[in-house]
Amino acid sequence: MNMVGHSIDIVNLAKRFDRTQVLRRIDLHIREGEFLTLLGPSGCGKSTLLRLLAGFETCTDGRILIGGRDVAPLPPKARNIAMVFQSYALYPHMTVRANMAVPLEMSRLSFQQRLPGAALLSSKVRSIRSDITAEVSTVAKQLGLEPLLERKPAQLSGGQRQRVAVGRALVRHPSVFLMDEPLSNLDAKLRQQLREEIVDLHRRTGITFIYVTHDQTEAMAMSDRIAVMEGGEIRQCAAPEEIYDRPEFLSVARFVGTTAINEMQATIKEGVVSVNGRLLRLRLAGIADGTYQLAVRPERLCPAEDGASDFSLPVLQIEFTGNEVGVRCNGAEIGAGTVRVQLRPDSFAQLRQGRNVGERIPLSIAEGAALIFDSAGRRLTALQM
Ligand code: ADP
Ligand code: MG
């Protein structure tokens, strides 16, 4: 499947429905063949952005260029974009084969030529139809759909339906593939499997993928870059590691990560950091004296030797999940709510030695792990001394 992926430039894009401003000032450059995910809570404008790209909506302001070409005058059909939705939208009365042929028939045959019996009268129609059949077979083979071709959607599992929907979108050799929460109707195991299939499909086709989800795990696992959206704006667009380790906003830090990031109010005075009156070992340069929000990922809060800890907290609960151990602590003493610590089972076994719920665990913030946010929720770049 050698296809070409196009770049996409979104420039100062805005969309308003009546009085609701749904998207504001979206600027985004998507590289040829990139896998970019739009991640954000429900209602933040992800689907609207996809629909603008596909041409189902028109923007209020700004421009979209696909492969360097302004697409404003182009109807959806002329944009060479394929879209797959959460609901598979397959025609229930048609076989998989017929479903997959629909996009090609729509683009290559006129209304009259699509009428039943037209192929009997016209050799041209017969030849177009046999090309379509061959192309459907090729894509079906590549996606492993051949055994399903004569079935109807009701005879398929959820995962199979989603594969057919992908196949149907691919038959037109799009240069951009838009997927709007395609896995949210499926159970967890199947979701993981299809996630891998989609990444694999992206690698094999070389098409530009724009994937929409509200599931941060999916976004982290699949994407070259993630654009985190909030209230119709892109808060940050970067590689998954960057989003996770260096979130530009506290809201982004909260949105990504399987276990919630730990937050506490911190006072900084001449570079010395304290939480609830307790001095931390941390020294920061370049931050004005004041009160800030300090955030630390659960796996960067580490058990410490008794003398070398930042604070010790009472353990509320210990959760063993196989590949890791979650320790939930009461953070009241440091002016925080629940504090969560994520450990590998082996380091937990070492630490355990008689420690149990109700006892205290000494903790230290790993080097470089403290994220400092101002009152507007924007991260400050601090130099650790
Ligand atoms: P998401 O896909 O991130 O959940 P949407 O793009 O579907 O968000 O919607 C963003 C906002 O725009 C929502 O508040 C929604 O109610 C509003 N919206 C979407 N489509 C329309 C429309 N056709 N008319 C009016 N409001 C709309
Ligand atoms: Mg949506």
Tab-separated table of N, CA, C and O in Angstrom, residues 3 104 173 279 344 370:
chain	number	residue	atom	x	y	z
A	3	MET	N	0.967	4.826	-0.467
A	3	MET	CA	0.139	6.003	-0.646
A	3	MET	C	0.972	7.211	-0.208
A	3	MET	O	2.001	7.077	0.428
A	104	LEU	N	-16.101	4.298	-4.090
A	104	LEU	CA	-15.578	4.288	-5.466
A	104	LEU	C	-16.718	4.471	-6.459
A	104	LEU	O	-16.585	5.178	-7.457
A	173	HIS	N	-7.749	5.634	-1.670
A	173	HIS	CA	-6.358	6.085	-1.558
A	173	HIS	C	-6.265	7.531	-1.094
A	173	HIS	O	-5.711	8.383	-1.798
A	279	LEU	N	10.141	22.814	54.787
A	279	LEU	CA	11.144	23.089	53.748
A	279	LEU	C	11.439	21.834	52.932
A	279	LEU	O	11.632	20.755	53.498
A	344	ARG	N	7.678	0.270	41.329
A	344	ARG	CA	7.823	-1.067	40.746
A	344	ARG	C	7.719	-2.061	41.895
A	344	ARG	O	8.169	-1.773	43.012
A	370	ALA	N	10.012	18.289	39.829
A	370	ALA	CA	9.031	19.267	40.339
A	370	ALA	C	8.623	20.227	39.221
A	370	ALA	O	9.461	20.867	38.594
